[in-house]
Amino acid sequence: MSTPERILDAFRRAGYQPTPNRRLVADLVAGMHEPFSAAGLLELARRRQPGLGRATIFRALEVLSSLSVVERLVLPDASVGYVVCDPDEHHHHLVCSRCGRGVDIADGELAGLVDEIGRRHGYRIQSHRLELFGVCPACVKSEAAGGGEA
Amino acid sequence: MSTPERILDAFRRAGYQPTPNRRLVADLVAGMHEPFSAAGLLELARRRQPGLGRATIFRALEVLSSLSVVERLVLPDASVGYVVCDPDEHHHHLVCSRCGRGVDIADGELAGLVDEIGRRHGYRIQSHRLELFGVCPACVKSEAAGGGEA
DNA sequence: TTTACTGCAAACATTTTGCAGATGT
DNA sequence: ACATCTGCAAAATGTTTGCAGTAAA
């Protein structure tokens, strides 16, 4: 999983120093279990480090994103959300549209399907992206019960 | 496919009037065979209708998008592109990363895969999105040849 | 001392909104 | 007359950049 140390290591391996700010970002990001926005992360960070700059967050997110530690995804309501993910293997995201929690989905059989689509159309496929949205088990249950949100 | 009339009809069916501007937009959009930006569409439209406003384009695109006549997709370089598509059936897009041309991909077997993922995780899946990027046959060929772009 | 990091404010690109006037019914 | 549509300019949003100061190597 994505412990803060792992994320900090990502910074290090990419040649960035493990500064207090990055430590803080790593810490917060590691604790995110649902998609978060740059603005939200900034607010959280400022609770612990009041003067922290907006740019610092964006720069950190940019680095983490290029390292696949986080992924930037466009939610169904067209807002953007960053999600933490495992940089080591190609995967996709399934996000709960009620509570926002998400799970990683292994690429699995999709790879074969993608290959075939490429073959069928003569395209040399370079990348693909699959995003799934739905209601998670917990929310399904609470809906069944009688339903207010999280 | 998406003839101008069909698009104009989409406007009509949604309760919007088939004004000259919308006619023009419908016309241009119908002729798009690769992803286009709002700005690009505006420029094209202004070639025929010099004073046409930016907002008109955005408003038209918003309507067409809500009607699934166009789809707004995020390209690998993080820019946004609108693509024309068939509003009648759920499908996905395969876009050439060299020339920009795209083809619609029927959902086909993906539906089954998505179902299974949902079942496996207990999610009630509501929607999914698959985007594919690669090099189209023509570009593959021209690369093989010796290669400058389109 | 040299390089990396940071906050700040300004710059940016993109999209949205409010409004007064034009247009169509 | 009435509602809809339009262009315009301003505002809002989300993100990036330049810069001068600070901290670290």
PDB file of C-alpha atoms (C1' of nucleotides) in Angstrom, chain A residues 17 19 21-22 52-53 56 59, chain C residues 3-10:
ATOM      1  CA  GLN A  17      14.355  16.121  -1.410  1.00  0.00           C
ATOM      2  CA  THR A  19      11.385  18.271   2.813  1.00  0.00           C
ATOM      3  CA  ASN A  21       6.368  20.080   3.201  1.00  0.00           C
ATOM      4  CA  ARG A  22       6.702  17.020   1.021  1.00  0.00           C
ATOM      5  CA  LEU A  52       1.767  26.581   3.025  1.00  0.00           C
ATOM      6  CA  GLY A  53       1.419  27.816  -0.535  1.00  0.00           C
ATOM      7  CA  THR A  56       3.565  23.786  -3.349  1.00  0.00           C
ATOM      8  CA  ARG A  59       3.933  21.118  -7.712  1.00  0.00           C
TER       9      ARG A  59
ATOM     10  C1'  DT C   3      21.426  24.404  -5.428  1.00  0.00           C
ATOM     11  C1'  DA C   4      16.887  23.229  -4.190  1.00  0.00           C
ATOM     12  C1'  DC C   5      12.548  24.663  -2.058  1.00  0.00           C
ATOM     13  C1'  DT C   6       8.983  27.864  -0.766  1.00  0.00           C
ATOM     14  C1'  DG C   7       5.273  31.468  -0.551  1.00  0.00           C
ATOM     15  C1'  DC C   8       3.358  35.001  -2.868  1.00  0.00           C
ATOM     16  C1'  DA C   9       1.155  37.386  -6.346  1.00  0.00           C
ATOM     17  C1'  DA C  10       0.436  37.760 -10.956  1.00  0.00           C
TER      18       DA C  10
END
